[in-house]
Tab-separated table of C-alpha atoms in Angstrom:
chain	number	residue	atom	x	y	z
E	1	MET	CA	19.505	29.102	-81.219
E	2	ALA	CA	16.145	31.002	-82.085
E	3	ILE	CA	13.968	32.418	-79.706
E	4	ASP	CA	9.509	32.135	-80.365
E	5	TRP	CA	8.280	34.824	-78.181
E	6	ILE	CA	4.442	33.391	-78.637
E	7	THR	CA	5.701	30.740	-77.034
E	8	VAL	CA	7.658	32.648	-74.646
E	9	VAL	CA	4.436	35.415	-73.445
E	10	ALA	CA	2.901	31.514	-73.125
E	11	GLN	CA	5.875	29.754	-70.997
E	12	ILE	CA	4.704	32.956	-68.550
E	13	VAL	CA	0.706	32.937	-68.725
E	14	ASN	CA	1.429	28.406	-67.842
E	15	PHE	CA	3.684	29.330	-65.221
E	16	ALA	CA	1.665	31.706	-63.631
E	17	ILE	CA	-1.422	29.175	-64.374
E	18	LEU	CA	0.791	26.736	-62.790
E	19	VAL	CA	1.847	28.215	-59.722
E	20	TRP	CA	-1.395	29.464	-58.655
E	21	LEU	CA	-3.051	25.797	-59.479
E	22	LEU	CA	-0.179	24.412	-57.028
E	23	LYS	CA	-0.439	26.493	-53.831
E	24	ARG	CA	-4.872	25.369	-55.198
E	25	PHE	CA	-3.846	21.668	-54.716
E	26	LEU	CA	-0.441	21.760	-53.785
E	27	TYR	CA	1.121	24.188	-51.020
E	28	GLY	CA	-2.606	25.061	-49.499
E	29	PRO	CA	-2.988	21.720	-48.286
E	30	ILE	CA	0.572	20.328	-47.642
E	31	LEU	CA	0.919	22.830	-45.635
E	32	ARG	CA	-2.426	23.523	-43.479
E	33	ALA	CA	-2.441	19.507	-43.001
E	34	ILE	CA	1.123	20.039	-41.451
E	35	ASP	CA	0.096	23.302	-39.916
E	36	ALA	CA	-2.584	21.475	-38.396
E	37	ARG	CA	-1.665	18.089	-37.267
E	38	GLU	CA	1.998	20.693	-35.959
E	39	ALA	CA	-0.761	22.482	-33.987
E	40	GLU	CA	-2.533	19.014	-32.797
E	41	ILE	CA	0.553	17.304	-31.785
E	42	GLN	CA	1.359	20.429	-30.030
E	43	ALA	CA	-1.907	20.453	-28.688
E	44	ARG	CA	-1.308	17.785	-27.542
E	45	MET	CA	1.878	17.905	-25.935
E	46	THR	CA	1.039	20.242	-23.954
E	47	GLU	CA	-1.896	18.441	-22.997
E	48	ALA	CA	0.433	15.514	-21.652
E	49	ALA	CA	2.045	18.007	-19.678
E	50	GLN	CA	-1.603	18.997	-18.129
E	51	ALA	CA	-2.018	15.356	-17.457
E	52	ARG	CA	1.242	14.498	-16.255
E	53	ALA	CA	1.756	17.588	-13.758
E	54	ASP	CA	-1.765	16.766	-12.539
E	55	ALA	CA	-0.592	12.626	-12.595
E	56	ALA	CA	1.477	13.946	-10.541
E	57	ARG	CA	-0.573	16.197	-8.565
E	58	GLN	CA	-2.530	13.351	-7.277
E	59	GLU	CA	0.448	11.333	-7.137
E	60	ALA	CA	1.655	14.047	-4.044
E	61	GLU	CA	-2.152	14.240	-2.677
E	62	TYR	CA	-2.382	10.322	-3.226
E	63	ARG	CA	1.137	9.700	-0.781
E	64	ALA	CA	-0.222	12.313	1.682
E	65	LYS	CA	-3.231	11.249	1.737
E	66	SER	CA	-1.512	7.515	1.951
E	67	ASP	CA	0.810	8.633	5.277
E	68	ALA	CA	-2.470	10.263	6.625
E	69	LEU	CA	-3.662	6.310	6.842
E	70	ASP	CA	-1.014	5.569	7.886
E	71	HIS	CA	-1.102	7.477	11.102
E	72	GLU	CA	-4.083	6.841	12.131
E	73	ARG	CA	-3.420	3.901	11.033
E	74	ALA	CA	-0.728	4.108	13.392
E	75	ALA	CA	-2.867	5.750	16.531
E	76	ALA	CA	-5.451	4.078	16.243
E	77	LEU	CA	-3.519	0.361	17.008
E	78	GLU	CA	-1.813	2.236	20.168
E	79	ALA	CA	-5.086	3.107	21.298
E	80	ILE	CA	-7.079	0.230	20.558
E	81	GLN	CA	-3.500	-1.920	21.587
E	82	ASP	CA	-3.562	0.179	24.611
E	83	GLU	CA	-7.360	-0.464	25.658
E	84	ALA	CA	-6.318	-3.969	25.059
E	85	ALA	CA	-3.586	-3.498	27.756
E	86	ASP	CA	-5.747	-1.473	29.580
E	87	LEU	CA	-8.710	-4.236	29.651
E	88	ARG	CA	-6.742	-6.848	30.689
E	89	ARG	CA	-5.705	-5.309	33.095
E	90	GLU	CA	-8.495	-4.887	34.437
E	91	MET	CA	-9.651	-8.588	34.132
E	92	ASP	CA	-6.647	-10.221	35.717
E	93	THR	CA	-7.140	-7.594	38.912
E	94	LYS	CA	-10.482	-8.822	38.730
E	95	VAL	CA	-10.367	-12.228	38.093
E	96	ARG	CA	-7.523	-11.840	40.789
E	97	ALA	CA	-10.406	-10.841	42.555
E	98	GLU	CA	-12.268	-12.840	42.670
E	99	ALA	CA	-10.453	-16.121	43.023
E	100	ASP	CA	-8.697	-14.314	45.753
E	101	ALA	CA	-11.910	-13.686	47.882
E	102	GLU	CA	-13.392	-17.020	46.027
E	103	ARG	CA	-10.260	-19.143	47.271
E	104	ALA	CA	-10.851	-16.778	50.668
E	105	ALA	CA	-14.721	-17.922	50.480
E	106	TRP	CA	-13.754	-21.805	50.247
E	107	SER	CA	-10.865	-21.898	52.525
E	108	GLY	CA	-13.259	-20.420	55.662
E	109	GLN	CA	-15.111	-22.593	54.657
E	110	LEU	CA	-13.109	-25.643	55.017
E	111	GLN	CA	-11.710	-24.340	58.329
E	112	ALA	CA	-15.888	-23.821	59.150
E	113	GLU	CA	-16.461	-27.390	57.936
E	114	ARG	CA	-13.190	-28.609	60.075
E	115	ARG	CA	-14.165	-26.736	63.044
E	116	ALA	CA	-17.674	-28.391	63.256
E	117	PHE	CA	-15.535	-30.900	62.417
E	118	LEU	CA	-13.125	-31.069	65.562
E	119	SER	CA	-15.713	-30.630	67.521
E	120	GLU	CA	-17.920	-33.114	67.025
E	121	LEU	CA	-15.468	-35.586	67.100
E	122	ARG	CA	-14.080	-34.142	70.380
E	123	GLY	CA	-18.641	-34.151	71.619
E	124	ARG	CA	-17.974	-37.907	70.829
E	125	ALA	CA	-14.676	-39.207	71.788
E	126	VAL	CA	-15.759	-37.706	74.359
E	127	GLN	CA	-18.734	-39.568	75.344
E	128	GLY	CA	-17.149	-42.589	73.385
E	129	VAL	CA	-14.936	-42.670	75.806
E	130	ALA	CA	-17.681	-42.028	78.418
E	131	ARG	CA	-18.723	-45.061	77.528
E	132	LEU	CA	-16.714	-46.805	76.870
E	133	THR	CA	-15.170	-45.781	80.288
E	134	ARG	CA	-17.576	-45.712	82.796
E	135	LYS	CA	-18.714	-49.145	81.494
E	136	ALA	CA	-15.183	-50.494	82.011
E	137	LEU	CA	-15.500	-49.244	84.817
E	138	ALA	CA	-18.606	-51.484	86.329
E	139	ASP	CA	-17.747	-54.770	84.024
E	140	MET	CA	-14.475	-55.155	85.318
E	141	ALA	CA	-14.452	-53.128	88.791
E	142	ASP	CA	-17.751	-52.446	89.881
E	143	GLU	CA	-16.737	-48.780	89.549
E	144	ALA	CA	-18.999	-46.125	88.591
E	145	LEU	CA	-16.822	-43.655	86.193
E	146	GLU	CA	-18.367	-40.637	87.755
E	147	ASP	CA	-17.718	-41.485	91.418
E	148	ARG	CA	-14.051	-43.112	91.273
E	149	LEU	CA	-13.936	-39.214	89.069
E	150	ALA	CA	-14.869	-36.543	91.907
E	151	ALA	CA	-12.663	-39.592	94.329
E	152	LYS	CA	-10.466	-38.555	92.037
E	153	PHE	CA	-10.644	-34.104	92.430
E	154	GLU	CA	-11.907	-34.487	95.606
E	155	SER	CA	-7.702	-35.276	96.560
E	156	GLU	CA	-6.945	-32.552	94.107
E	157	LEU	CA	-8.419	-30.495	94.984
E	158	ARG	CA	-6.696	-31.306	99.296
E	159	ALA	CA	-3.334	-31.191	96.445
E	160	PHE	CA	-4.307	-27.493	95.975
E	161	ALA	CA	-5.488	-26.652	98.919
E	162	SER	CA	-3.080	-24.016	100.168
E	163	ASP	CA	-3.397	-21.896	97.006
E	164	LEU	CA	-7.275	-22.254	97.398
E	165	ALA	CA	-7.359	-20.740	101.071
E	166	THR	CA	-4.915	-17.700	99.910
E	167	ALA	CA	-7.764	-17.029	96.934
E	168	ALA	CA	-10.595	-17.991	99.592
E	169	SER	CA	-9.157	-15.373	102.030
E	170	ASP	CA	-8.335	-12.368	98.767
E	171	SER	CA	-12.621	-12.001	98.328
E	172	ALA	CA	-15.649	-11.779	100.388
E	173	GLY	CA	-18.642	-13.885	99.557
E	174	GLU	CA	-17.576	-15.356	96.101
E	175	THR	CA	-19.604	-18.674	95.024
E	176	ALA	CA	-17.521	-21.594	94.982
E	177	VAL	CA	-19.050	-22.894	91.134
E	178	VAL	CA	-18.480	-26.591	91.020
E	179	ALA	CA	-19.271	-27.198	87.289
E	180	THR	CA	-19.312	-30.566	85.033
E	181	ALA	CA	-20.285	-32.624	82.082
E	182	PHE	CA	-23.264	-35.148	84.547
E	183	ASP	CA	-24.873	-36.055	86.835
E	184	LEU	CA	-22.994	-36.099	90.669
E	185	PRO	CA	-24.859	-38.889	92.926
E	186	GLN	CA	-26.363	-36.588	95.155
E	187	LYS	CA	-23.388	-38.432	98.416
E	188	ARG	CA	-20.231	-36.952	95.883
E	189	ARG	CA	-21.497	-33.957	95.173
E	190	GLU	CA	-21.941	-33.502	99.575
E	191	GLU	CA	-18.318	-35.173	100.281
E	192	ILE	CA	-16.887	-32.299	97.462
E	193	GLU	CA	-18.895	-29.823	98.946
E	194	LYS	CA	-18.028	-30.651	103.073
E	195	THR	CA	-14.403	-31.018	101.064
E	196	LEU	CA	-13.888	-27.163	100.020
E	197	GLN	CA	-16.053	-25.952	102.964
E	198	HIS	CA	-13.184	-27.844	105.173
E	199	ILE	CA	-10.186	-25.199	102.666
E	200	LEU	CA	-12.164	-22.988	102.157
E	201	GLY	CA	-13.828	-22.126	105.034
E	202	GLU	CA	-17.816	-22.603	106.582
E	203	GLY	CA	-18.836	-19.856	104.857
E	204	VAL	CA	-18.265	-20.572	101.697
E	205	PRO	CA	-22.153	-21.945	99.032
E	206	VAL	CA	-21.217	-23.929	97.226
E	207	ARG	CA	-23.204	-23.765	93.221
E	208	PHE	CA	-22.908	-27.195	90.992
E	209	ASP	CA	-23.370	-26.642	87.722
E	210	THR	CA	-23.940	-29.318	85.231
E	211	SER	CA	-24.104	-29.030	81.594
E	212	GLN	CA	-23.728	-31.068	78.744
E	213	ASP	CA	-21.413	-28.174	77.311
E	214	ASN	CA	-19.478	-28.074	81.010
E	215	ALA	CA	-16.293	-30.677	80.039
E	216	PHE	CA	-15.601	-34.159	80.498
E	217	GLY	CA	-14.505	-34.405	84.363
E	218	LEU	CA	-14.364	-31.455	86.969
E	219	VAL	CA	-14.280	-27.965	87.086
E	220	LEU	CA	-13.709	-26.091	89.981
E	221	THR	CA	-13.786	-22.273	89.756
E	222	PHE	CA	-13.284	-19.580	93.172
E	223	ALA	CA	-11.956	-16.106	93.111
E	224	GLY	CA	-9.595	-16.519	90.250
E	225	VAL	CA	-8.486	-19.518	90.230
E	226	GLN	CA	-9.183	-22.486	89.026
E	227	VAL	CA	-9.061	-26.529	90.521
E	228	ALA	CA	-9.889	-29.223	87.373
E	229	TRP	CA	-9.888	-32.554	86.627
E	230	THR	CA	-10.609	-33.843	83.333
E	231	ILE	CA	-10.532	-35.011	80.560
E	232	ASP	CA	-9.836	-31.761	77.896
E	233	ALA	CA	-5.610	-33.088	78.102
E	234	TYR	CA	-6.095	-36.036	76.098
E	235	LEU	CA	-8.929	-34.646	73.912
E	236	ASP	CA	-6.817	-31.388	72.792
E	237	GLU	CA	-3.771	-33.769	72.326
E	238	LEU	CA	-6.460	-35.987	70.171
E	239	GLU	CA	-7.404	-32.694	68.466
E	240	SER	CA	-4.361	-31.459	67.981
E	241	ASP	CA	-3.036	-34.659	66.166
E	242	ILE	CA	-6.633	-35.148	63.424
E	243	GLU	CA	-5.777	-31.268	63.054
E	244	GLY	CA	-2.751	-32.336	62.522
E	245	ARG	CA	-3.469	-34.609	59.329
E	246	LEU	CA	-6.481	-32.652	57.484
E	247	LYS	CA	-4.172	-30.110	57.295
E	248	ALA	CA	-1.962	-31.974	55.797
E	249	PRO	CA	-3.175	-32.280	52.587
E	250	THR	CA	-5.528	-28.930	52.762
E	251	ASN	CA	-2.071	-27.064	52.360
E	252	ARG	CA	-1.153	-29.551	49.036
E	253	THR	CA	-5.131	-28.719	47.504
E	254	GLU	CA	-3.722	-24.975	49.111
E	255	ARG	CA	-0.771	-25.525	46.739
E	256	ALA	CA	-2.671	-26.378	43.654
E	257	ALA	CA	-4.851	-24.286	43.910
S	1	MET	CA	17.935	17.717	-86.265
S	2	GLU	CA	15.773	20.044	-84.776
S	3	ILE	CA	17.209	21.766	-82.096
S	4	THR	CA	14.745	23.285	-80.546
S	5	SER	CA	11.046	21.745	-79.588
S	6	ASP	CA	8.717	25.355	-80.587
S	7	SER	CA	9.852	24.237	-84.811
S	8	HIS	CA	7.401	21.296	-83.742
S	9	VAL	CA	4.433	22.441	-84.314
S	10	LEU	CA	1.446	19.802	-83.582
S	11	TRP	CA	-1.872	21.872	-84.115
S	12	GLU	CA	-2.544	24.121	-85.900
S	13	GLY	CA	-6.114	26.653	-87.200
S	14	TYR	CA	-8.099	28.985	-85.832
S	15	GLY	CA	-4.975	31.035	-86.512
S	16	ILE	CA	-3.824	29.685	-83.163
S	17	ARG	CA	-0.185	26.320	-84.059
S	18	LEU	CA	0.968	24.558	-80.818
S	19	ASN	CA	3.553	24.389	-81.548
S	20	ALA	CA	5.110	20.936	-78.515
S	21	THR	CA	6.951	22.936	-76.119
S	22	VAL	CA	3.229	23.987	-74.534
S	23	PHE	CA	1.988	21.219	-75.180
S	24	PHE	CA	4.608	19.200	-72.962
S	25	THR	CA	4.168	21.859	-71.162
S	26	TRP	CA	0.441	21.641	-70.330
S	27	VAL	CA	1.038	17.701	-69.903
S	28	VAL	CA	4.289	18.376	-67.563
S	29	MET	CA	1.501	20.667	-66.264
S	30	ALA	CA	-1.410	17.472	-65.590
S	31	VAL	CA	0.756	15.700	-64.321
S	32	LEU	CA	1.475	18.337	-60.725
S	33	VAL	CA	-1.790	19.600	-61.129
S	34	VAL	CA	-3.659	16.535	-61.416
S	35	GLY	CA	-1.317	13.947	-58.972
S	36	SER	CA	-1.611	16.941	-56.802
S	37	TRP	CA	-5.025	17.312	-56.498
S	38	LEU	CA	-5.478	13.124	-56.221
S	39	ILE	CA	-2.704	13.057	-52.899
S	40	THR	CA	-4.622	16.356	-51.613
S	41	ARG	CA	-8.739	16.563	-52.165
S	42	LYS	CA	-9.543	14.379	-49.479
S	43	LEU	CA	-6.678	15.669	-47.479
S	44	GLU	CA	-7.341	16.190	-43.041
S	45	ALA	CA	-4.732	16.610	-40.884
S	46	THR	CA	-5.763	13.408	-38.744
S	47	ASP	CA	-5.680	11.333	-41.726
S	48	ALA	CA	-3.302	8.737	-41.347
S	49	ALA	CA	-0.131	9.240	-43.672
S	50	SER	CA	-0.506	8.000	-47.154
S	51	ARG	CA	3.057	7.434	-49.187
S	52	TRP	CA	1.607	10.005	-51.638
S	53	ARG	CA	0.579	12.378	-49.226
S	54	THR	CA	4.022	11.734	-47.614
S	55	ALA	CA	6.272	12.456	-50.788
S	56	LEU	CA	4.612	15.841	-50.666
S	57	GLU	CA	4.309	17.090	-47.782
S	58	VAL	CA	9.081	16.380	-48.182
S	59	ILE	CA	8.569	17.766	-50.908
S	60	VAL	CA	7.174	20.858	-49.785
S	61	VAL	CA	8.445	20.814	-46.776
S	62	THR	CA	12.085	20.163	-48.283
S	63	ILE	CA	11.442	22.935	-50.719
S	64	GLU	CA	10.538	25.795	-47.858
S	65	GLY	CA	13.321	25.014	-45.417
S	66	GLN	CA	15.992	25.136	-48.412
S	67	ILE	CA	13.889	28.093	-48.490
S	68	ALA	CA	14.658	29.259	-44.623
S	69	GLU	CA	18.329	27.717	-45.404
S	70	MET	CA	18.754	31.588	-47.570
S	71	MET	CA	15.975	33.054	-45.555
S	72	PRO	CA	15.632	32.507	-42.450
S	73	GLY	CA	11.848	33.483	-40.933
S	74	GLU	CA	8.643	32.543	-41.866
S	75	GLN	CA	9.403	32.590	-45.437
S	76	ARG	CA	6.375	30.924	-47.544
S	77	ARG	CA	5.003	33.805	-49.778
S	78	PHE	CA	8.616	32.671	-51.467
S	79	ILE	CA	6.847	28.711	-51.975
S	80	PRO	CA	4.153	29.067	-54.799
S	81	PHE	CA	6.653	30.533	-56.539
S	82	VAL	CA	10.010	29.211	-55.896
S	83	GLY	CA	8.788	25.491	-55.605
S	84	THR	CA	6.451	25.685	-58.671
S	85	LEU	CA	9.611	26.375	-60.485
S	86	PHE	CA	11.709	23.081	-59.432
S	87	LEU	CA	9.125	21.556	-59.405
S	88	PHE	CA	7.659	22.203	-63.502
S	89	ILE	CA	11.167	21.635	-64.204
S	90	ALA	CA	12.243	18.456	-62.237
S	91	VAL	CA	9.452	17.181	-64.076
S	92	SER	CA	10.209	18.952	-67.329
S	93	ASN	CA	13.747	17.146	-67.032
S	94	LEU	CA	12.575	13.603	-65.154
S	95	LEU	CA	9.492	13.156	-67.847
S	96	LEU	CA	12.625	13.017	-71.083
S	97	VAL	CA	12.869	9.097	-69.743
S	98	VAL	CA	9.212	8.553	-71.770
S	99	PRO	CA	9.800	7.807	-75.683
S	100	GLY	CA	8.421	10.501	-77.056
S	101	PHE	CA	8.172	13.540	-74.935
S	102	SER	CA	10.635	16.333	-75.698
S	103	PRO	CA	11.464	18.956	-71.747
S	104	PRO	CA	9.840	21.745	-71.850
S	105	THR	CA	13.454	22.755	-71.006
S	106	ALA	CA	15.415	22.270	-73.531
S	107	SER	CA	13.794	25.053	-74.981
S	108	LEU	CA	14.866	29.044	-74.953
S	109	SER	CA	11.513	29.553	-75.096
S	110	THR	CA	10.858	28.017	-71.936
S	111	THR	CA	13.843	28.931	-70.026
S	112	THR	CA	13.605	32.784	-71.739
S	113	ALA	CA	10.262	32.825	-70.078
S	114	LEU	CA	10.796	31.091	-66.022
S	115	ALA	CA	13.849	33.590	-66.981
S	116	LEU	CA	11.815	37.000	-67.428
S	117	CYS	CA	9.549	35.445	-64.378
S	118	VAL	CA	12.656	35.130	-62.244
S	119	LEU	CA	13.617	39.027	-63.362
S	120	VAL	CA	9.711	40.831	-62.827
S	121	SER	CA	9.388	38.366	-59.655
S	122	VAL	CA	12.471	39.763	-58.142
S	123	PRO	CA	11.424	43.248	-58.696
S	124	ALA	CA	7.860	42.393	-57.723
S	125	PHE	CA	8.918	40.326	-54.265
S	126	GLY	CA	11.399	43.340	-53.310
S	127	VAL	CA	9.225	46.205	-53.528
S	128	ALA	CA	6.378	44.461	-51.792
S	129	GLU	CA	8.874	43.993	-49.052
S	130	ARG	CA	10.472	47.261	-49.080
S	131	GLY	CA	8.654	49.835	-50.796
S	132	VAL	CA	9.465	51.554	-54.372
S	133	GLY	CA	11.655	53.485	-52.385
S	134	GLY	CA	13.620	51.162	-50.520
S	135	TYR	CA	13.825	48.390	-53.114
S	136	LEU	CA	15.235	50.981	-55.918
S	137	ALA	CA	17.776	52.299	-54.065
S	138	GLN	CA	19.680	49.118	-53.668
S	139	TYR	CA	20.179	50.060	-57.624
S	140	LEU	CA	22.572	53.478	-55.648
S	141	LYS	CA	24.665	51.181	-53.200
S	142	PRO	CA	27.773	51.573	-52.906
S	143	THR	CA	27.687	53.870	-55.455
S	144	ILE	CA	25.029	56.717	-57.391
S	145	LEU	CA	28.240	55.114	-60.206
S	146	MET	CA	27.096	51.865	-59.875
S	147	LEU	CA	23.234	52.204	-61.089
S	148	PRO	CA	24.588	51.158	-64.938
S	149	PHE	CA	26.192	48.095	-64.194
S	150	ASN	CA	23.228	47.120	-61.459
S	151	VAL	CA	20.621	47.704	-63.851
S	152	ILE	CA	22.910	45.824	-65.905
S	153	GLY	CA	23.945	42.621	-63.918
S	154	GLU	CA	19.842	42.596	-63.402
S	155	PHE	CA	19.414	41.371	-66.719
S	156	SER	CA	22.258	39.871	-67.396
S	157	ARG	CA	21.721	37.174	-64.548
S	158	ALA	CA	18.063	36.668	-65.595
S	159	LEU	CA	19.647	35.894	-68.999
S	160	ALA	CA	22.883	33.505	-67.503
S	161	LEU	CA	19.401	31.689	-65.750
S	162	ALA	CA	17.676	30.648	-68.813
S	163	ILE	CA	20.502	30.736	-71.568
S	164	ARG	CA	22.668	28.141	-68.216
S	165	LEU	CA	19.275	25.370	-67.634
S	166	TYR	CA	18.308	25.656	-71.976
S	167	GLY	CA	22.181	25.074	-72.532
S	168	ASN	CA	21.943	21.921	-70.160
S	169	ILE	CA	19.008	20.262	-71.118
S	170	MET	CA	19.552	20.826	-75.210
S	171	SER	CA	22.827	19.794	-74.914
S	172	GLY	CA	21.151	16.182	-72.778
S	173	VAL	CA	18.727	15.428	-75.256
S	174	VAL	CA	20.440	16.537	-78.361
S	175	ILE	CA	23.551	14.715	-77.189
S	176	ALA	CA	21.240	11.512	-76.544
S	177	ALA	CA	19.810	12.116	-80.042
S	178	ILE	CA	22.907	12.108	-81.532
S	179	LEU	CA	24.386	8.943	-79.840
S	180	LEU	CA	21.433	6.950	-80.320
S	181	GLY	CA	22.084	7.387	-84.586
S	182	VAL	CA	26.098	6.580	-83.763
S	183	ALA	CA	25.543	4.205	-81.104
S	184	PRO	CA	21.839	2.759	-80.782
S	185	LEU	CA	22.767	0.455	-77.847
S	186	LEU	CA	22.728	0.498	-73.983
S	187	PHE	CA	25.186	4.347	-75.029
S	188	PRO	CA	22.574	6.921	-74.864
S	189	VAL	CA	20.457	4.592	-71.480
S	190	VAL	CA	23.473	5.594	-69.821
S	191	MET	CA	22.743	9.668	-71.369
S	192	ASP	CA	19.426	9.212	-70.445
S	193	LEU	CA	19.890	8.435	-66.955
S	194	LEU	CA	23.007	11.538	-67.130
S	195	ALA	CA	20.497	13.681	-67.906
S	196	LEU	CA	17.671	12.669	-66.131
S	197	LEU	CA	21.010	13.736	-62.740
S	198	THR	CA	21.967	16.852	-64.603
S	199	GLY	CA	17.825	17.980	-65.011
S	200	MET	CA	17.102	17.190	-61.623
S	201	ILE	CA	21.031	19.202	-60.736
S	202	GLN	CA	20.025	22.012	-63.161
S	203	ALA	CA	15.920	22.051	-61.948
S	204	TYR	CA	17.816	22.398	-57.821
S	205	ILE	CA	19.846	25.423	-59.807
S	206	PHE	CA	17.639	27.086	-60.914
S	207	ALA	CA	14.859	27.458	-57.952
S	208	VAL	CA	17.606	28.121	-54.636
S	209	LEU	CA	19.590	31.202	-57.870
S	210	ALA	CA	15.802	32.940	-57.830
S	211	MET	CA	15.677	32.724	-54.235
S	212	VAL	CA	19.083	34.227	-53.555
S	213	TYR	CA	18.320	37.123	-56.000
S	214	ILE	CA	14.574	37.609	-54.638
S	215	ALA	CA	16.687	36.995	-51.271
S	216	SER	CA	19.332	40.372	-52.137
S	217	ALA	CA	15.874	42.296	-53.515
S	218	VAL	CA	13.363	41.600	-49.760
S	219	GLY	CA	16.257	41.845	-48.046
S	220	PRO	CA	17.570	41.108	-44.857
S	221	PRO	CA	14.648	39.135	-42.708
S	222	LYS	CA	13.021	42.332	-40.279
S	223	LEU	CA	13.447	40.595	-36.632
S	224	ARG	CA	9.361	39.853	-36.132
S	225	ASP	CA	9.653	36.964	-39.763
S	226	ILE	CA	11.995	35.394	-37.231
S	227	GLN	CA	11.107	32.874	-34.842
S	228	PRO	CA	12.207	31.997	-31.273
S	229	VAL	CA	14.668	29.879	-31.226
S	230	GLU	CA	12.702	26.994	-28.039
S	231	SER	CA	14.702	27.234	-25.194
S	232	GLU	CA	13.980	23.028	-25.344
S	233	THR	CA	15.242	23.332	-28.174
S	234	LEU	CA	18.591	24.562	-27.423
S	235	GLU	CA	19.057	22.078	-24.871
S	236	GLU	CA	18.405	19.406	-27.459
S	237	GLU	CA	21.856	21.131	-29.603
S	238	ARG	CA	23.431	20.673	-26.592
């Protein structure tokens, strides 16, 4: 067990060289690589943490924006709904007003047509009745309608003689007006005038008013008193009957409308 | 039978004698240096780690970890010396399995050289860390009467380092050689396996003891060398 000191020195030198070489080719590069990798990992971790923080911040921002948009959308929707409701009410009111106006116009037009129809019917009925009665009397009794009406009117005047006399006593200088729808024969005029002067007094003037617009018959108007002998009562009954028949379908139409 | 490879001269000329110890030391050095150069020559931090690079990183990080266990803090300046001690002894002992290879660590000259390196490096690191006065003052502790014993202890532990490594490795080689003559089949293989294990343990012991001696010379770590413990690490430990 001897120690070769030359070998010892050589081995010390060899070991020193080996330390330097390994430091140069092993420890240095490996430790630098480890440090660099750790630094890179740390940088990535920091970057990831920063990215996570950015992502969280952006998420919060987008969430806030989304909430704001939701609120805005809800408010806009509510405003639109209110506006639509107002518009609907306005249009409803307008349409109802237009419908009411049209219905009123239509009803007025219908009433006017009905009145015109009834008026024309009344006239035609008067003419027809007069023509038929006149012809029947002429053919079957050899009588004139106007004569019979005038004769009957005279008897009616006598029936109301007391009332007419009272009216004549309360009046002064008034004219007794006899309205007819047809021309009276002169003879009948004179008889009526004579009868009236007998009832009312000799000084009372008598005037005959003949017009197609007058009621069919004879009507005396004097000092607020009126004595009439016409077919208006029949015509009123006929008109009432026809008007009743006309109103029935009209009411149904109105209900349907 | 040759007990030491120092006397086995491989080449002689120009007044220089190349014995087997130095030659196989160069072989070990070549293996270590060329291997390291091949692996680390194109090393980039962003490269995908190869298996060789990973192996080297494991070795270096393990050495760093062992040093840190004995000396907390940033102690990278000790890695080249202590790591080279371990790698040189370990590779020398591992190459025992190569036929014809004679491990330089089986030479008392080599182990003496390594022990002398430790003997010199201990005061060198101590002086570098604490200054000449500070280092020498520790020989006077606990009293000045301990000065001779401390000096003797300094040399005796270097001697113990050299003898321990030499004895263990040389005995393994000698026993394998004896058994090769007595029972040439199987049994030497078992002994070689045992010698591999012993060789790795001796490498570890030599390096650790060297680090312990250096640590005792350097003294307790300064506060600046101790890395602050991250709060995340504490939470993970909890």
